[in-house]
Amino acid sequence: MNILITGASRGLGDAFARELGKPNDTLWLVSRNSPPSLSLEDGVKRHWIKADLSSAGIHAKIAEGVSDLDVLIHNAGIWEGGAFSSGYHFEKVTEAETRAVLELNLIAPILLTQALLPKLKTSSNPKIILIGSINGVENAAMPEVAYSASKFGLRGVAHALREHLRDQKIGVTIINPGSIAWSGNLEREDLIPPNDIVRLTRSVIETSRRTVIKEIDLPAMFDSQV
Ligand SMILES: NC(=O)c1ccc[n+]([C@@H]2O[C@H](COP(=O)([O-])OP(=O)(O)OC[C@H]3O[C@@H](n4cnc5c(N)ncnc54)[C@H](OP(=O)(O)O)[C@@H]3O)[C@@H](O)[C@H]2O)c1
């Protein structure tokens, strides 16, 4: 199995990079900073592709560095300064911030998918998995405008891509998590353990080509807005 994971240097992407592969699998890890999982010695082959996904022309270059590919996981994501806290104020968000959020969260997955499709098409069970957010689901009642727009848009990408790729039996799934725990607060009861999302993703990957899992909403138990 050959899996490409964007945003693999920390957070959920680091959890994917550590836990998704089995011995002899190859993981292509895309990020600007070095993924700490590269030092693991567990039989999984991990290769870092150093790249800023917001750079023009980078997506074709990433594809050049990848040999075979079965699974493409669009995980890299950013949000506006102060998001998800009382520090967020829509009227103070700069144009540069808004453009950066949409560039990375929405445009990069489209361009990277285009660049990698020729490799995915040769797989015996190809999957494209997009990490959305509960912010992109109806009635989420979250105020982060650019981030919510990017994650709503990503659902549109997933649904349209699924139609484009149906005849080729390439499964496209979007997973919309609520608040995820990170390495500093893994024990918090109100946050989703990253490992839950890894397990769910593994199930999506193992689903046969005859089935398509379209969309999974995954709020934390105590996320109040959904
Ligand atoms: N955290 C949550 O509670 C939560 C909830 C719902 C959905 N999500 C979604 O889950 C995904 C992962 O979130 P997270 O919390 O794990 O994020 P995170 O901890 O901030 O990590 C983001 C990852 O994206 C990479 N990245 C950022 N800008 C990049 C760029 N320009 N080019 C290449 N890579 C870039 C970062 O690597 P470098 O900085 O090394 O490039 C990093 O590996 C995102 O799509 C997010 O929207 C998160």
PDB file of C-alpha atoms and ligand atoms in Angstrom:
ATOM      1  CA  MET A   1       0.000   0.000   0.000  1.00  0.00           C
ATOM      2  CA  ASN A   2       1.293   3.460  -0.950  1.00  0.00           C
ATOM      3  CA  ILE A   3      -0.245   6.422   0.863  1.00  0.00           C
ATOM      4  CA  LEU A   4       0.402  10.151   0.476  1.00  0.00           C
ATOM      5  CA  ILE A   5      -0.472  12.321   3.474  1.00  0.00           C
ATOM      6  CA  THR A   6      -0.370  16.107   3.353  1.00  0.00           C
ATOM      7  CA  GLY A   7       0.335  18.055   6.540  1.00  0.00           C
ATOM      8  CA  ALA A   8       2.184  15.103   8.045  1.00  0.00           C
ATOM      9  CA  SER A   9       4.540  17.013  10.351  1.00  0.00           C
ATOM     10  CA  ARG A  10       2.199  17.436  13.317  1.00  0.00           C
ATOM     11  CA  GLY A  11      -1.335  17.072  14.645  1.00  0.00           C
ATOM     12  CA  LEU A  12      -3.660  14.677  12.849  1.00  0.00           C
ATOM     13  CA  GLY A  13      -1.223  14.283   9.950  1.00  0.00           C
ATOM     14  CA  ASP A  14       1.466  13.098  12.364  1.00  0.00           C
ATOM     15  CA  ALA A  15      -1.009  10.547  13.765  1.00  0.00           C
ATOM     16  CA  PHE A  16      -1.683   9.293  10.212  1.00  0.00           C
ATOM     17  CA  ALA A  17       2.060   9.146   9.540  1.00  0.00           C
ATOM     18  CA  ARG A  18       2.719   7.118  12.697  1.00  0.00           C
ATOM     19  CA  GLU A  19      -0.238   4.767  12.709  1.00  0.00           C
ATOM     20  CA  LEU A  20      -1.712   4.260   9.253  1.00  0.00           C
ATOM     21  CA  GLY A  21       1.050   2.223   7.619  1.00  0.00           C
ATOM     22  CA  LYS A  22       1.819  -1.478   8.007  1.00  0.00           C
ATOM     23  CA  PRO A  23       5.300  -2.995   7.515  1.00  0.00           C
ATOM     24  CA  ASN A  24       6.391  -2.645   3.860  1.00  0.00           C
ATOM     25  CA  ASP A  25       3.810   0.071   3.163  1.00  0.00           C
ATOM     26  CA  THR A  26       5.212   3.302   1.717  1.00  0.00           C
ATOM     27  CA  LEU A  27       4.089   6.656   3.085  1.00  0.00           C
ATOM     28  CA  TRP A  28       4.782   9.901   1.247  1.00  0.00           C
ATOM     29  CA  LEU A  29       4.707  12.689   3.824  1.00  0.00           C
ATOM     30  CA  VAL A  30       4.197  16.236   2.549  1.00  0.00           C
ATOM     31  CA  SER A  31       4.910  19.265   4.756  1.00  0.00           C
ATOM     32  CA  ARG A  32       7.276  22.211   5.071  1.00  0.00           C
ATOM     33  CA  ASN A  33       8.862  20.975   8.326  1.00  0.00           C
ATOM     34  CA  SER A  34      10.346  17.534   8.833  1.00  0.00           C
ATOM     35  CA  PRO A  35       7.836  14.939  10.126  1.00  0.00           C
ATOM     36  CA  PRO A  36       9.008  13.461  13.461  1.00  0.00           C
ATOM     37  CA  SER A  37       7.646  10.047  12.386  1.00  0.00           C
ATOM     38  CA  LEU A  38      10.613   9.707   9.980  1.00  0.00           C
ATOM     39  CA  SER A  39      12.672   8.417  12.901  1.00  0.00           C
ATOM     40  CA  LEU A  40      10.342   5.468  13.604  1.00  0.00           C
ATOM     41  CA  GLU A  41      11.734   2.019  12.903  1.00  0.00           C
ATOM     42  CA  ASP A  42       8.636  -0.109  12.407  1.00  0.00           C
ATOM     43  CA  GLY A  43       9.080  -1.483   8.890  1.00  0.00           C
ATOM     44  CA  VAL A  44       7.001   1.259   7.263  1.00  0.00           C
ATOM     45  CA  LYS A  45       8.879   3.168   4.545  1.00  0.00           C
ATOM     46  CA  ARG A  46       8.385   6.891   5.106  1.00  0.00           C
ATOM     47  CA  HIS A  47       9.591   9.515   2.629  1.00  0.00           C
ATOM     48  CA  TRP A  48       9.358  13.228   3.300  1.00  0.00           C
ATOM     49  CA  ILE A  49       8.448  15.496   0.401  1.00  0.00           C
ATOM     50  CA  LYS A  50       9.339  18.988   1.579  1.00  0.00           C
ATOM     51  CA  ALA A  51       6.811  21.310  -0.034  1.00  0.00           C
ATOM     52  CA  ASP A  52       4.700  24.381   0.548  1.00  0.00           C
ATOM     53  CA  LEU A  53       1.347  23.297  -0.854  1.00  0.00           C
ATOM     54  CA  SER A  54       0.367  26.918  -1.415  1.00  0.00           C
ATOM     55  CA  SER A  55       3.147  27.484  -3.960  1.00  0.00           C
ATOM     56  CA  ALA A  56       2.214  27.751  -7.598  1.00  0.00           C
ATOM     57  CA  GLY A  57       3.396  24.760  -9.622  1.00  0.00           C
ATOM     58  CA  ILE A  58       4.349  22.660  -6.588  1.00  0.00           C
ATOM     59  CA  HIS A  59       1.674  20.000  -7.117  1.00  0.00           C
ATOM     60  CA  ALA A  60       3.171  18.609 -10.314  1.00  0.00           C
ATOM     61  CA  LYS A  61       6.598  18.551  -8.647  1.00  0.00           C
ATOM     62  CA  ILE A  62       5.192  16.548  -5.722  1.00  0.00           C
ATOM     63  CA  ALA A  63       3.711  14.059  -8.172  1.00  0.00           C
ATOM     64  CA  GLU A  64       7.106  13.656  -9.840  1.00  0.00           C
ATOM     65  CA  GLY A  65       8.547  12.525  -6.497  1.00  0.00           C
ATOM     66  CA  VAL A  66       5.932   9.814  -5.948  1.00  0.00           C
ATOM     67  CA  SER A  67       6.097   6.358  -7.532  1.00  0.00           C
ATOM     68  CA  ASP A  68       2.982   4.209  -7.041  1.00  0.00           C
ATOM     69  CA  LEU A  69      -0.020   5.555  -5.148  1.00  0.00           C
ATOM     70  CA  ASP A  70      -3.113   3.879  -3.683  1.00  0.00           C
ATOM     71  CA  VAL A  71      -4.404   6.453  -1.203  1.00  0.00           C
ATOM     72  CA  LEU A  72      -4.269  10.251  -1.247  1.00  0.00           C
ATOM     73  CA  ILE A  73      -5.099  11.943   2.057  1.00  0.00           C
ATOM     74  CA  HIS A  74      -5.642  15.702   1.917  1.00  0.00           C
ATOM     75  CA  ASN A  75      -5.076  16.616   5.555  1.00  0.00           C
ATOM     76  CA  ALA A  76      -3.065  19.879   5.590  1.00  0.00           C
ATOM     77  CA  GLY A  77      -5.188  22.753   6.786  1.00  0.00           C
ATOM     78  CA  ILE A  78      -4.915  26.174   8.407  1.00  0.00           C
ATOM     79  CA  TRP A  79      -7.316  28.706   9.877  1.00  0.00           C
ATOM     80  CA  GLU A  80      -7.508  32.398  10.605  1.00  0.00           C
ATOM     81  CA  GLY A  81      -5.615  33.890  13.579  1.00  0.00           C
ATOM     82  CA  GLY A  82      -7.612  33.576  16.784  1.00  0.00           C
ATOM     83  CA  ALA A  83      -9.984  31.012  15.271  1.00  0.00           C
ATOM     84  CA  PHE A  84     -11.937  28.782  17.679  1.00  0.00           C
ATOM     85  CA  SER A  85     -11.366  31.229  20.534  1.00  0.00           C
ATOM     86  CA  SER A  86     -12.644  34.570  21.753  1.00  0.00           C
ATOM     87  CA  GLY A  87      -9.660  36.095  19.907  1.00  0.00           C
ATOM     88  CA  TYR A  88     -11.319  35.590  16.515  1.00  0.00           C
ATOM     89  CA  HIS A  89     -12.938  38.649  14.940  1.00  0.00           C
ATOM     90  CA  PHE A  90     -14.043  38.470  11.306  1.00  0.00           C
ATOM     91  CA  GLU A  91     -13.597  42.182  10.715  1.00  0.00           C
ATOM     92  CA  LYS A  92      -9.934  41.995  11.748  1.00  0.00           C
ATOM     93  CA  VAL A  93      -8.972  39.122   9.448  1.00  0.00           C
ATOM     94  CA  THR A  94      -6.577  40.344   6.739  1.00  0.00           C
ATOM     95  CA  GLU A  95      -6.899  39.714   3.022  1.00  0.00           C
ATOM     96  CA  ALA A  96      -3.647  37.749   3.140  1.00  0.00           C
ATOM     97  CA  GLU A  97      -5.015  35.431   5.836  1.00  0.00           C
ATOM     98  CA  THR A  98      -8.246  34.825   3.945  1.00  0.00           C
ATOM     99  CA  ARG A  99      -6.372  34.034   0.733  1.00  0.00           C
ATOM    100  CA  ALA A 100      -3.921  31.738   2.537  1.00  0.00           C
ATOM    101  CA  VAL A 101      -6.725  29.695   4.135  1.00  0.00           C
ATOM    102  CA  LEU A 102      -8.537  29.221   0.828  1.00  0.00           C
ATOM    103  CA  GLU A 103      -5.308  28.518  -1.066  1.00  0.00           C
ATOM    104  CA  LEU A 104      -4.164  25.710   1.236  1.00  0.00           C
ATOM    105  CA  ASN A 105      -7.485  24.214   2.344  1.00  0.00           C
ATOM    106  CA  LEU A 106      -9.365  24.353  -0.938  1.00  0.00           C
ATOM    107  CA  ILE A 107      -7.211  25.038  -3.993  1.00  0.00           C
ATOM    108  CA  ALA A 108      -4.246  22.836  -3.072  1.00  0.00           C
ATOM    109  CA  PRO A 109      -6.365  19.644  -2.763  1.00  0.00           C
ATOM    110  CA  ILE A 110      -7.866  20.263  -6.214  1.00  0.00           C
ATOM    111  CA  LEU A 111      -4.471  20.807  -7.857  1.00  0.00           C
ATOM    112  CA  LEU A 112      -2.739  17.974  -6.021  1.00  0.00           C
ATOM    113  CA  THR A 113      -5.540  15.573  -6.965  1.00  0.00           C
ATOM    114  CA  GLN A 114      -5.163  16.546 -10.632  1.00  0.00           C
ATOM    115  CA  ALA A 115      -1.427  15.991 -10.450  1.00  0.00           C
ATOM    116  CA  LEU A 116      -1.661  12.590  -8.744  1.00  0.00           C
ATOM    117  CA  LEU A 117      -4.631  11.058 -10.565  1.00  0.00           C
ATOM    118  CA  PRO A 118      -2.498   9.278 -13.196  1.00  0.00           C
ATOM    119  CA  LYS A 119      -0.736   7.397 -10.355  1.00  0.00           C
ATOM    120  CA  LEU A 120      -3.947   6.630  -8.458  1.00  0.00           C
ATOM    121  CA  LYS A 121      -5.530   5.201 -11.606  1.00  0.00           C
ATOM    122  CA  THR A 122      -3.009   2.359 -11.651  1.00  0.00           C
ATOM    123  CA  SER A 123      -3.926   1.194  -8.112  1.00  0.00           C
ATOM    124  CA  SER A 124      -6.046  -1.926  -7.505  1.00  0.00           C
ATOM    125  CA  ASN A 125      -8.167  -0.058  -4.902  1.00  0.00           C
ATOM    126  CA  PRO A 126      -7.604   3.708  -5.145  1.00  0.00           C
ATOM    127  CA  LYS A 127      -9.027   6.124  -2.576  1.00  0.00           C
ATOM    128  CA  ILE A 128      -9.048   9.877  -2.129  1.00  0.00           C
ATOM    129  CA  ILE A 129      -9.742  11.042   1.422  1.00  0.00           C
ATOM    130  CA  LEU A 130     -10.282  14.687   2.315  1.00  0.00           C
ATOM    131  CA  ILE A 131     -10.172  15.982   5.870  1.00  0.00           C
ATOM    132  CA  GLY A 132     -12.933  18.538   6.181  1.00  0.00           C
ATOM    133  CA  SER A 133     -14.376  19.887   9.394  1.00  0.00           C
ATOM    134  CA  ILE A 134     -17.612  20.179  11.275  1.00  0.00           C
ATOM    135  CA  ASN A 135     -17.241  23.888  10.368  1.00  0.00           C
ATOM    136  CA  GLY A 136     -18.123  22.863   6.812  1.00  0.00           C
ATOM    137  CA  VAL A 137     -21.371  21.162   7.754  1.00  0.00           C
ATOM    138  CA  GLU A 138     -24.782  22.859   7.712  1.00  0.00           C
ATOM    139  CA  ASN A 139     -25.820  24.499  10.988  1.00  0.00           C
ATOM    140  CA  ALA A 140     -22.370  24.246  12.523  1.00  0.00           C
ATOM    141  CA  ALA A 141     -22.873  27.799  13.826  1.00  0.00           C
ATOM    142  CA  MET A 142     -19.154  28.629  13.794  1.00  0.00           C
ATOM    143  CA  PRO A 143     -18.021  32.204  13.005  1.00  0.00           C
ATOM    144  CA  GLU A 144     -14.694  31.532  11.189  1.00  0.00           C
ATOM    145  CA  VAL A 145     -15.656  32.756   7.707  1.00  0.00           C
ATOM    146  CA  ALA A 146     -12.693  31.787   5.500  1.00  0.00           C
ATOM    147  CA  TYR A 147     -12.111  28.456   7.268  1.00  0.00           C
ATOM    148  CA  SER A 148     -15.808  27.506   7.105  1.00  0.00           C
ATOM    149  CA  ALA A 149     -15.948  28.523   3.445  1.00  0.00           C
ATOM    150  CA  SER A 150     -12.894  26.395   2.686  1.00  0.00           C
ATOM    151  CA  LYS A 151     -14.336  23.327   4.407  1.00  0.00           C
ATOM    152  CA  PHE A 152     -17.788  23.779   2.831  1.00  0.00           C
ATOM    153  CA  GLY A 153     -15.969  24.084  -0.482  1.00  0.00           C
ATOM    154  CA  LEU A 154     -13.978  20.940   0.172  1.00  0.00           C
ATOM    155  CA  ARG A 155     -17.251  19.024   0.441  1.00  0.00           C
ATOM    156  CA  GLY A 156     -18.114  20.328  -3.013  1.00  0.00           C
ATOM    157  CA  VAL A 157     -14.737  19.137  -4.261  1.00  0.00           C
ATOM    158  CA  ALA A 158     -15.418  15.677  -2.805  1.00  0.00           C
ATOM    159  CA  HIS A 159     -18.886  15.367  -4.314  1.00  0.00           C
ATOM    160  CA  ALA A 160     -17.872  16.588  -7.762  1.00  0.00           C
ATOM    161  CA  LEU A 161     -14.700  14.483  -7.853  1.00  0.00           C
ATOM    162  CA  ARG A 162     -16.735  11.417  -6.913  1.00  0.00           C
ATOM    163  CA  GLU A 163     -18.883  11.934  -9.992  1.00  0.00           C
ATOM    164  CA  HIS A 164     -15.860  12.521 -12.210  1.00  0.00           C
ATOM    165  CA  LEU A 165     -14.188   9.345 -10.951  1.00  0.00           C
ATOM    166  CA  ARG A 166     -17.202   7.051 -10.612  1.00  0.00           C
ATOM    167  CA  ASP A 167     -16.596   5.176 -13.890  1.00  0.00           C
ATOM    168  CA  GLN A 168     -13.037   4.485 -12.758  1.00  0.00           C
ATOM    169  CA  LYS A 169     -14.228   3.225  -9.370  1.00  0.00           C
ATOM    170  CA  ILE A 170     -11.999   5.613  -7.418  1.00  0.00           C
ATOM    171  CA  GLY A 171     -13.614   6.194  -4.028  1.00  0.00           C
ATOM    172  CA  VAL A 172     -13.775   9.760  -2.723  1.00  0.00           C
ATOM    173  CA  THR A 173     -14.566  10.305   0.963  1.00  0.00           C
ATOM    174  CA  ILE A 174     -14.669  13.451   3.068  1.00  0.00           C
ATOM    175  CA  ILE A 175     -14.315  13.146   6.835  1.00  0.00           C
ATOM    176  CA  ASN A 176     -15.628  16.111   8.848  1.00  0.00           C
ATOM    177  CA  PRO A 177     -14.195  15.992  12.392  1.00  0.00           C
ATOM    178  CA  GLY A 178     -15.076  18.181  15.337  1.00  0.00           C
ATOM    179  CA  SER A 179     -12.451  19.328  17.842  1.00  0.00           C
ATOM    180  CA  ILE A 180      -9.415  17.040  17.797  1.00  0.00           C
ATOM    181  CA  ALA A 181      -6.986  16.516  20.659  1.00  0.00           C
ATOM    182  CA  TRP A 182      -3.271  17.033  19.988  1.00  0.00           C
ATOM    183  CA  SER A 183      -0.138  15.707  21.652  1.00  0.00           C
ATOM    184  CA  GLY A 184      -0.328  18.267  24.488  1.00  0.00           C
ATOM    185  CA  ASN A 185      -3.893  17.468  25.535  1.00  0.00           C
ATOM    186  CA  LEU A 186      -4.651  13.902  24.457  1.00  0.00           C
ATOM    187  CA  GLU A 187      -6.468  13.102  27.691  1.00  0.00           C
ATOM    188  CA  ARG A 188      -9.081  15.870  27.411  1.00  0.00           C
ATOM    189  CA  GLU A 189     -12.560  14.358  27.541  1.00  0.00           C
ATOM    190  CA  ASP A 190     -14.085  16.969  25.237  1.00  0.00           C
ATOM    191  CA  LEU A 191     -11.744  16.348  22.273  1.00  0.00           C
ATOM    192  CA  ILE A 192     -11.574  13.558  19.675  1.00  0.00           C
ATOM    193  CA  PRO A 193      -8.524  11.281  20.049  1.00  0.00           C
ATOM    194  CA  PRO A 194      -6.644  11.458  16.707  1.00  0.00           C
ATOM    195  CA  ASN A 195      -6.443   7.678  16.792  1.00  0.00           C
ATOM    196  CA  ASP A 196     -10.245   7.470  16.322  1.00  0.00           C
ATOM    197  CA  ILE A 197      -9.851   9.277  12.997  1.00  0.00           C
ATOM    198  CA  VAL A 198      -6.925   7.071  12.009  1.00  0.00           C
ATOM    199  CA  ARG A 199      -9.018   3.936  12.641  1.00  0.00           C
ATOM    200  CA  LEU A 200     -11.936   5.354  10.682  1.00  0.00           C
ATOM    201  CA  THR A 201      -9.627   6.245   7.802  1.00  0.00           C
ATOM    202  CA  ARG A 202      -8.211   2.728   7.792  1.00  0.00           C
ATOM    203  CA  SER A 203     -11.754   1.382   7.369  1.00  0.00           C
ATOM    204  CA  VAL A 204     -12.348   3.716   4.430  1.00  0.00           C
ATOM    205  CA  ILE A 205      -9.095   2.549   2.820  1.00  0.00           C
ATOM    206  CA  GLU A 206     -10.024  -1.123   3.275  1.00  0.00           C
ATOM    207  CA  THR A 207     -13.495  -0.734   1.761  1.00  0.00           C
ATOM    208  CA  SER A 208     -13.752  -2.505  -1.590  1.00  0.00           C
ATOM    209  CA  ARG A 209     -14.126  -0.674  -4.908  1.00  0.00           C
ATOM    210  CA  ARG A 210     -17.757  -1.764  -5.037  1.00  0.00           C
ATOM    211  CA  THR A 211     -18.713   0.587  -2.198  1.00  0.00           C
ATOM    212  CA  VAL A 212     -18.170   4.299  -1.725  1.00  0.00           C
ATOM    213  CA  ILE A 213     -18.209   5.998   1.659  1.00  0.00           C
ATOM    214  CA  LYS A 214     -19.240   9.513   0.718  1.00  0.00           C
ATOM    215  CA  GLU A 215     -19.078  11.597   3.851  1.00  0.00           C
ATOM    216  CA  ILE A 216     -18.540  11.049   7.564  1.00  0.00           C
ATOM    217  CA  ASP A 217     -19.448  13.657  10.188  1.00  0.00           C
ATOM    218  CA  LEU A 218     -17.514  13.115  13.370  1.00  0.00           C
ATOM    219  CA  PRO A 219     -18.230  15.706  16.062  1.00  0.00           C
ATOM    220  CA  ALA A 220     -16.663  15.320  19.475  1.00  0.00           C
ATOM    221  CA  MET A 221     -19.234  13.990  21.938  1.00  0.00           C
ATOM    222  CA  PHE A 222     -19.424  17.380  23.646  1.00  0.00           C
ATOM    223  CA  ASP A 223     -19.235  19.605  20.543  1.00  0.00           C
ATOM    224  CA  SER A 224     -22.335  21.658  21.194  1.00  0.00           C
ATOM    225  CA  GLN A 225     -22.836  23.232  17.792  1.00  0.00           C
ATOM    226  CA  VAL A 226     -23.842  20.130  15.841  1.00  0.00           C
TER     227      VAL A 226
HETATM  228  N1  LIG B   1      -7.532  20.412  15.129  1.00  0.00           N
HETATM  229  C1  LIG B   1      -8.857  20.275  15.081  1.00  0.00           C
HETATM  230  O1  LIG B   1      -9.556  20.337  16.106  1.00  0.00           O
HETATM  231  C2  LIG B   1      -9.525  20.025  13.755  1.00  0.00           C
HETATM  232  C3  LIG B   1     -10.915  19.866  13.736  1.00  0.00           C
HETATM  233  C4  LIG B   1     -11.541  19.589  12.519  1.00  0.00           C
HETATM  234  C5  LIG B   1     -10.798  19.494  11.366  1.00  0.00           C
HETATM  235  N2  LIG B   1      -9.455  19.671  11.401  1.00  0.00           N
HETATM  236  C6  LIG B   1      -8.713  19.556  10.154  1.00  0.00           C
HETATM  237  O2  LIG B   1      -7.775  18.519  10.287  1.00  0.00           O
HETATM  238  C7  LIG B   1      -6.623  18.798   9.491  1.00  0.00           C
HETATM  239  C8  LIG B   1      -5.383  18.712  10.366  1.00  0.00           C
HETATM  240  O3  LIG B   1      -5.519  19.672  11.404  1.00  0.00           O
HETATM  241  P1  LIG B   1      -4.466  19.720  12.603  1.00  0.00           P
HETATM  242  O4  LIG B   1      -5.156  20.271  13.781  1.00  0.00           O
HETATM  243  O5  LIG B   1      -3.761  18.426  12.707  1.00  0.00           O
HETATM  244  O6  LIG B   1      -3.476  20.854  12.052  1.00  0.00           O
HETATM  245  P2  LIG B   1      -2.000  21.251  12.557  1.00  0.00           P
HETATM  246  O7  LIG B   1      -1.648  20.516  13.800  1.00  0.00           O
HETATM  247  O8  LIG B   1      -1.931  22.747  12.582  1.00  0.00           O
HETATM  248  O9  LIG B   1      -1.078  20.706  11.376  1.00  0.00           O
HETATM  249  C9  LIG B   1      -1.241  21.230  10.107  1.00  0.00           C
HETATM  250  C10 LIG B   1      -0.343  20.480   9.150  1.00  0.00           C
HETATM  251  O10 LIG B   1      -0.490  21.123   7.854  1.00  0.00           O
HETATM  252  C11 LIG B   1       0.816  21.438   7.371  1.00  0.00           C
HETATM  253  N3  LIG B   1       0.802  22.670   6.590  1.00  0.00           N
HETATM  254  C12 LIG B   1       0.361  23.896   6.989  1.00  0.00           C
HETATM  255  N4  LIG B   1       0.568  24.789   5.999  1.00  0.00           N
HETATM  256  C13 LIG B   1       1.168  24.098   4.966  1.00  0.00           C
HETATM  257  C14 LIG B   1       1.642  24.467   3.686  1.00  0.00           C
HETATM  258  N5  LIG B   1       1.536  25.727   3.234  1.00  0.00           N
HETATM  259  N6  LIG B   1       2.196  23.515   2.909  1.00  0.00           N
HETATM  260  C15 LIG B   1       2.333  22.236   3.355  1.00  0.00           C
HETATM  261  N7  LIG B   1       1.881  21.827   4.552  1.00  0.00           N
HETATM  262  C16 LIG B   1       1.316  22.761   5.349  1.00  0.00           C
HETATM  263  C17 LIG B   1       1.679  21.603   8.622  1.00  0.00           C
HETATM  264  O11 LIG B   1       3.012  21.290   8.292  1.00  0.00           O
HETATM  265  P3  LIG B   1       4.184  22.371   8.131  1.00  0.00           P
HETATM  266  O12 LIG B   1       3.861  23.537   9.008  1.00  0.00           O
HETATM  267  O13 LIG B   1       5.387  21.591   8.520  1.00  0.00           O
HETATM  268  O14 LIG B   1       4.175  22.698   6.670  1.00  0.00           O
HETATM  269  C18 LIG B   1       1.112  20.544   9.544  1.00  0.00           C
HETATM  270  O15 LIG B   1       1.728  19.289   9.305  1.00  0.00           O
HETATM  271  C19 LIG B   1      -6.851  20.179   8.890  1.00  0.00           C
HETATM  272  O16 LIG B   1      -7.365  20.062   7.594  1.00  0.00           O
HETATM  273  C20 LIG B   1      -7.904  20.783   9.815  1.00  0.00           C
HETATM  274  O17 LIG B   1      -8.674  21.760   9.163  1.00  0.00           O
HETATM  275  C21 LIG B   1      -8.796  19.928  12.577  1.00  0.00           C
END
